[in-house]
Amino acid sequence: MTKHTLITSCIVAAAAALAALGIWLFQTPSPASNEPPARLEQPSQASEPTATDGRQNSPETPETQGTQATVPEAPAPEDPVLSTAQIAELDTAARDFVISYHRRSFEDPSASSWLTNALTNCTPEFAAELTTRFSGDGGLQWTRYVEGRSTTEARILRTQPGRTEEYPTGKMTMIVDYTVTTQSQDPMVAAANTPYVRTVELVRVGDSWKAASLSNLSGEPTA
């Protein structure tokens, strides 16, 4: 082997060795670092809704989903239930007024005797109203009424309390179903049963109930 050939062989062998060293270094993993391996990024979670004042809302449930919280309304106060004795007291007051309001007799001292009796069952205000409305001597009608020996009376068929919500404040309305009949020897004065359904407003005066108004069931005042 010549000297030139030997040098060439050495160079080739050195090149091959260097190439093998480079491949080994490239394939060998680097030493582990002291830092922990990076964690996989977790998918971001949607932030929970918050109230307008910054507080976190509670999660919706099937019962609350799609609904809005509302403040429950206070129950309306119920009308008081009247006792049997209270109803009887109101019934008596309504009957006494209606009967005295319609009762007439040819034996009365005057045409306004009925009014005097009715006023005892009225409030002072209603008594003044009736006195203004019906003051007078009755005129020829009263004369004819007496000559026919006439009598008029109301017959109560039924009474019924109205709404009782104002009862504790001393007010009450009674519905009165009744008829009025006039018997007379004068056929032009006599009148068969005339039906009425009216409301009597009662007001507590002292320890009793008095009529404060009389109106038709429709609310129209009576004559």
Tab-separated table of C-alpha atoms in Angstrom:
chain	number	residue	atom	x	y	z
A	1	MET	CA	0.000	0.000	0.000
A	2	THR	CA	1.386	3.359	-0.907
A	3	LYS	CA	1.655	6.225	1.458
A	4	HIS	CA	-0.917	8.195	-0.438
A	5	THR	CA	-3.428	5.406	-0.281
A	6	LEU	CA	-2.897	4.976	3.489
A	7	ILE	CA	-3.593	8.636	4.129
A	8	THR	CA	-6.747	8.478	2.076
A	9	SER	CA	-7.986	5.426	3.994
A	10	CYS	CA	-7.374	7.167	7.329
A	11	ILE	CA	-9.314	10.199	6.230
A	12	VAL	CA	-12.253	8.076	5.087
A	13	ALA	CA	-12.230	6.117	8.368
A	14	ALA	CA	-12.159	9.319	10.400
A	15	ALA	CA	-15.035	10.760	8.408
A	16	ALA	CA	-17.073	7.625	8.942
A	17	ALA	CA	-16.375	7.733	12.678
A	18	LEU	CA	-17.416	11.367	12.879
A	19	ALA	CA	-20.621	10.621	10.991
A	20	ALA	CA	-21.503	7.747	13.322
A	21	LEU	CA	-20.838	9.936	16.375
A	22	GLY	CA	-23.127	12.630	15.018
A	23	ILE	CA	-25.972	10.146	14.408
A	24	TRP	CA	-25.621	8.758	17.934
A	25	LEU	CA	-25.696	12.214	19.489
A	26	PHE	CA	-28.809	13.169	17.476
A	27	GLN	CA	-30.760	10.082	18.500
A	28	THR	CA	-29.855	10.163	22.217
A	29	PRO	CA	-32.539	12.045	24.271
A	30	SER	CA	-31.436	14.966	26.327
A	31	PRO	CA	-31.396	14.558	30.132
A	32	ALA	CA	-34.766	15.290	31.889
A	33	SER	CA	-35.062	18.808	33.189
A	34	ASN	CA	-36.042	19.630	36.740
A	35	GLU	CA	-39.269	21.410	35.590
A	36	PRO	CA	-42.449	19.307	35.564
A	37	PRO	CA	-43.884	18.541	32.146
A	38	ALA	CA	-46.389	21.034	30.884
A	39	ARG	CA	-49.984	19.998	31.608
A	40	LEU	CA	-52.499	19.724	28.845
A	41	GLU	CA	-54.691	22.772	28.614
A	42	GLN	CA	-58.164	22.006	29.966
A	43	PRO	CA	-61.046	23.289	27.886
A	44	SER	CA	-62.219	26.588	29.293
A	45	GLN	CA	-65.496	26.446	31.235
A	46	ALA	CA	-68.182	29.042	30.646
A	47	SER	CA	-68.338	31.454	33.505
A	48	GLU	CA	-71.451	31.200	35.596
A	49	PRO	CA	-73.912	34.043	35.123
A	50	THR	CA	-73.852	36.687	37.757
A	51	ALA	CA	-76.549	39.012	38.931
A	52	THR	CA	-76.468	42.663	38.064
A	53	ASP	CA	-75.203	43.452	41.545
A	54	GLY	CA	-72.147	41.216	41.069
A	55	ARG	CA	-73.381	38.266	43.115
A	56	GLN	CA	-73.372	34.845	41.605
A	57	ASN	CA	-76.748	33.473	40.634
A	58	SER	CA	-77.777	30.024	41.763
A	59	PRO	CA	-77.964	27.460	38.959
A	60	GLU	CA	-81.325	26.906	37.300
A	61	THR	CA	-83.235	23.766	37.986
A	62	PRO	CA	-85.999	22.179	35.889
A	63	GLU	CA	-88.461	23.825	38.222
A	64	THR	CA	-86.964	27.314	37.889
A	65	GLN	CA	-85.729	27.197	34.316
A	66	GLY	CA	-87.483	29.744	32.184
A	67	THR	CA	-89.236	31.383	35.142
A	68	GLN	CA	-88.606	34.523	37.102
A	69	ALA	CA	-88.628	34.647	40.845
A	70	THR	CA	-91.639	36.542	42.147
A	71	VAL	CA	-92.581	37.764	45.581
A	72	PRO	CA	-95.751	35.957	46.699
A	73	GLU	CA	-98.685	38.287	47.210
A	74	ALA	CA	-100.196	38.543	50.621
A	75	PRO	CA	-103.554	36.731	50.737
A	76	ALA	CA	-106.557	39.020	50.677
A	77	PRO	CA	-108.273	39.246	54.038
A	78	GLU	CA	-111.368	37.103	54.188
A	79	ASP	CA	-114.745	38.570	55.038
A	80	PRO	CA	-115.576	37.900	58.662
A	81	VAL	CA	-118.084	35.131	59.272
A	82	LEU	CA	-121.016	36.445	61.262
A	83	SER	CA	-122.419	34.462	64.125
A	84	THR	CA	-126.059	33.459	64.336
A	85	ALA	CA	-126.653	36.131	66.977
A	86	GLN	CA	-125.079	38.857	64.830
A	87	ILE	CA	-127.158	37.910	61.788
A	88	ALA	CA	-130.310	37.871	63.920
A	89	GLU	CA	-129.514	41.369	65.213
A	90	LEU	CA	-129.052	42.692	61.677
A	91	ASP	CA	-132.188	40.912	60.491
A	92	THR	CA	-134.253	42.534	63.248
A	93	ALA	CA	-132.929	46.014	62.464
A	94	ALA	CA	-133.666	45.668	58.731
A	95	ARG	CA	-137.151	44.253	59.362
A	96	ASP	CA	-138.077	46.918	61.899
A	97	PHE	CA	-137.157	49.708	59.524
A	98	VAL	CA	-138.899	48.283	56.435
A	99	ILE	CA	-142.096	47.494	58.374
A	100	SER	CA	-142.246	50.938	60.001
A	101	TYR	CA	-141.417	52.612	56.668
A	102	HIS	CA	-144.486	51.112	54.969
A	103	ARG	CA	-147.019	50.744	57.798
A	104	ARG	CA	-150.093	52.975	57.527
A	105	SER	CA	-153.510	52.839	59.167
A	106	PHE	CA	-156.681	54.918	58.961
A	107	GLU	CA	-156.510	54.965	62.771
A	108	ASP	CA	-153.177	56.863	62.759
A	109	PRO	CA	-153.386	60.345	64.348
A	110	SER	CA	-151.979	61.933	61.201
A	111	ALA	CA	-150.672	61.168	57.764
A	112	SER	CA	-147.094	61.357	59.025
A	113	SER	CA	-147.518	58.970	61.953
A	114	TRP	CA	-145.680	56.282	59.973
A	115	LEU	CA	-142.738	58.654	59.597
A	116	THR	CA	-142.514	59.219	63.328
A	117	ASN	CA	-142.318	55.473	63.866
A	118	ALA	CA	-139.787	54.949	61.071
A	119	LEU	CA	-137.449	57.634	62.396
A	120	THR	CA	-136.854	55.614	65.571
A	121	ASN	CA	-135.141	52.999	63.379
A	122	CYS	CA	-132.946	55.466	61.414
A	123	THR	CA	-129.669	57.243	61.914
A	124	PRO	CA	-130.036	60.971	62.646
A	125	GLU	CA	-128.830	61.830	59.128
A	126	PHE	CA	-131.310	59.517	57.401
A	127	ALA	CA	-134.098	60.682	59.711
A	128	ALA	CA	-133.479	64.281	58.633
A	129	GLU	CA	-133.541	63.232	54.977
A	130	LEU	CA	-136.856	61.382	55.335
A	131	THR	CA	-138.399	64.248	57.280
A	132	THR	CA	-137.535	66.685	54.504
A	133	ARG	CA	-138.772	64.352	51.792
A	134	PHE	CA	-142.104	63.323	53.322
A	135	SER	CA	-143.174	66.279	55.460
A	136	GLY	CA	-146.818	67.202	54.816
A	137	ASP	CA	-150.351	66.374	55.838
A	138	GLY	CA	-151.075	63.878	53.066
A	139	GLY	CA	-153.721	66.075	51.468
A	140	LEU	CA	-156.743	64.543	49.782
A	141	GLN	CA	-155.032	61.192	49.416
A	142	TRP	CA	-154.863	60.834	53.183
A	143	THR	CA	-158.506	61.870	53.526
A	144	ARG	CA	-159.563	59.248	51.042
A	145	TYR	CA	-157.289	56.698	52.702
A	146	VAL	CA	-159.018	57.291	56.059
A	147	GLU	CA	-162.503	57.248	54.581
A	148	GLY	CA	-161.815	53.879	53.015
A	149	ARG	CA	-160.676	52.542	56.390
A	150	SER	CA	-157.437	51.527	54.757
A	151	THR	CA	-154.361	49.785	56.163
A	152	THR	CA	-150.971	49.160	54.585
A	153	GLU	CA	-148.336	46.750	55.766
A	154	ALA	CA	-145.129	45.120	54.564
A	155	ARG	CA	-144.609	41.380	54.806
A	156	ILE	CA	-140.964	40.317	54.966
A	157	LEU	CA	-140.234	37.231	52.901
A	158	ARG	CA	-136.485	36.969	53.230
A	159	THR	CA	-133.441	38.870	54.418
A	160	GLN	CA	-129.841	38.234	53.461
A	161	PRO	CA	-126.622	39.877	54.651
A	162	GLY	CA	-124.522	41.518	51.973
A	163	ARG	CA	-120.732	41.635	52.060
A	164	THR	CA	-119.529	41.511	55.638
A	165	GLU	CA	-116.119	43.110	55.093
A	166	GLU	CA	-117.271	46.406	56.620
A	167	TYR	CA	-119.017	44.796	59.572
A	168	PRO	CA	-116.054	45.365	61.932
A	169	THR	CA	-116.219	49.101	61.125
A	170	GLY	CA	-119.895	49.322	62.083
A	171	LYS	CA	-121.454	49.161	58.625
A	172	MET	CA	-123.556	46.478	57.006
A	173	THR	CA	-125.934	45.986	54.083
A	174	MET	CA	-129.002	43.765	54.272
A	175	ILE	CA	-130.973	42.633	51.235
A	176	VAL	CA	-134.679	42.521	52.039
A	177	ASP	CA	-137.257	40.695	49.914
A	178	TYR	CA	-140.805	41.707	50.838
A	179	THR	CA	-144.302	42.588	49.640
A	180	VAL	CA	-146.526	45.565	50.436
A	181	THR	CA	-150.311	45.210	50.591
A	182	THR	CA	-152.989	47.870	51.083
A	183	GLN	CA	-156.458	46.789	52.110
A	184	SER	CA	-159.247	49.317	51.760
A	185	GLN	CA	-162.980	49.629	51.301
A	186	ASP	CA	-162.129	52.012	48.494
A	187	PRO	CA	-161.143	49.902	45.457
A	188	MET	CA	-159.112	52.832	44.114
A	189	VAL	CA	-156.940	52.780	47.243
A	190	ALA	CA	-156.631	49.038	47.738
A	191	ALA	CA	-153.548	47.392	46.250
A	192	ALA	CA	-152.600	43.744	45.978
A	193	ASN	CA	-149.218	42.354	47.013
A	194	THR	CA	-146.519	44.503	45.420
A	195	PRO	CA	-143.089	42.819	45.493
A	196	TYR	CA	-139.910	44.674	46.426
A	197	VAL	CA	-136.259	43.671	46.698
A	198	ARG	CA	-134.318	46.449	48.348
A	199	THR	CA	-131.109	46.999	50.236
A	200	VAL	CA	-131.021	48.552	53.672
A	201	GLU	CA	-127.707	50.030	54.721
A	202	LEU	CA	-127.253	49.685	58.459
A	203	VAL	CA	-124.882	51.622	60.677
A	204	ARG	CA	-123.926	50.823	64.243
A	205	VAL	CA	-125.228	53.539	66.562
A	206	GLY	CA	-124.386	52.903	70.187
A	207	ASP	CA	-125.417	49.350	70.997
A	208	SER	CA	-127.878	48.919	68.118
A	209	TRP	CA	-128.085	49.043	64.317
A	210	LYS	CA	-129.943	51.839	62.516
A	211	ALA	CA	-130.965	52.284	58.880
A	212	ALA	CA	-128.769	54.771	57.018
A	213	SER	CA	-130.360	54.404	53.578
A	214	LEU	CA	-132.909	52.444	51.584
A	215	SER	CA	-132.360	51.721	47.886
A	216	ASN	CA	-133.484	49.351	45.197
A	217	LEU	CA	-131.324	46.316	44.620
A	218	SER	CA	-129.985	47.993	41.478
A	219	GLY	CA	-128.641	50.773	43.675
A	220	GLU	CA	-131.270	53.346	42.678
A	221	PRO	CA	-132.701	55.343	45.594
A	222	THR	CA	-136.330	54.831	46.538
A	223	ALA	CA	-138.994	57.489	46.326
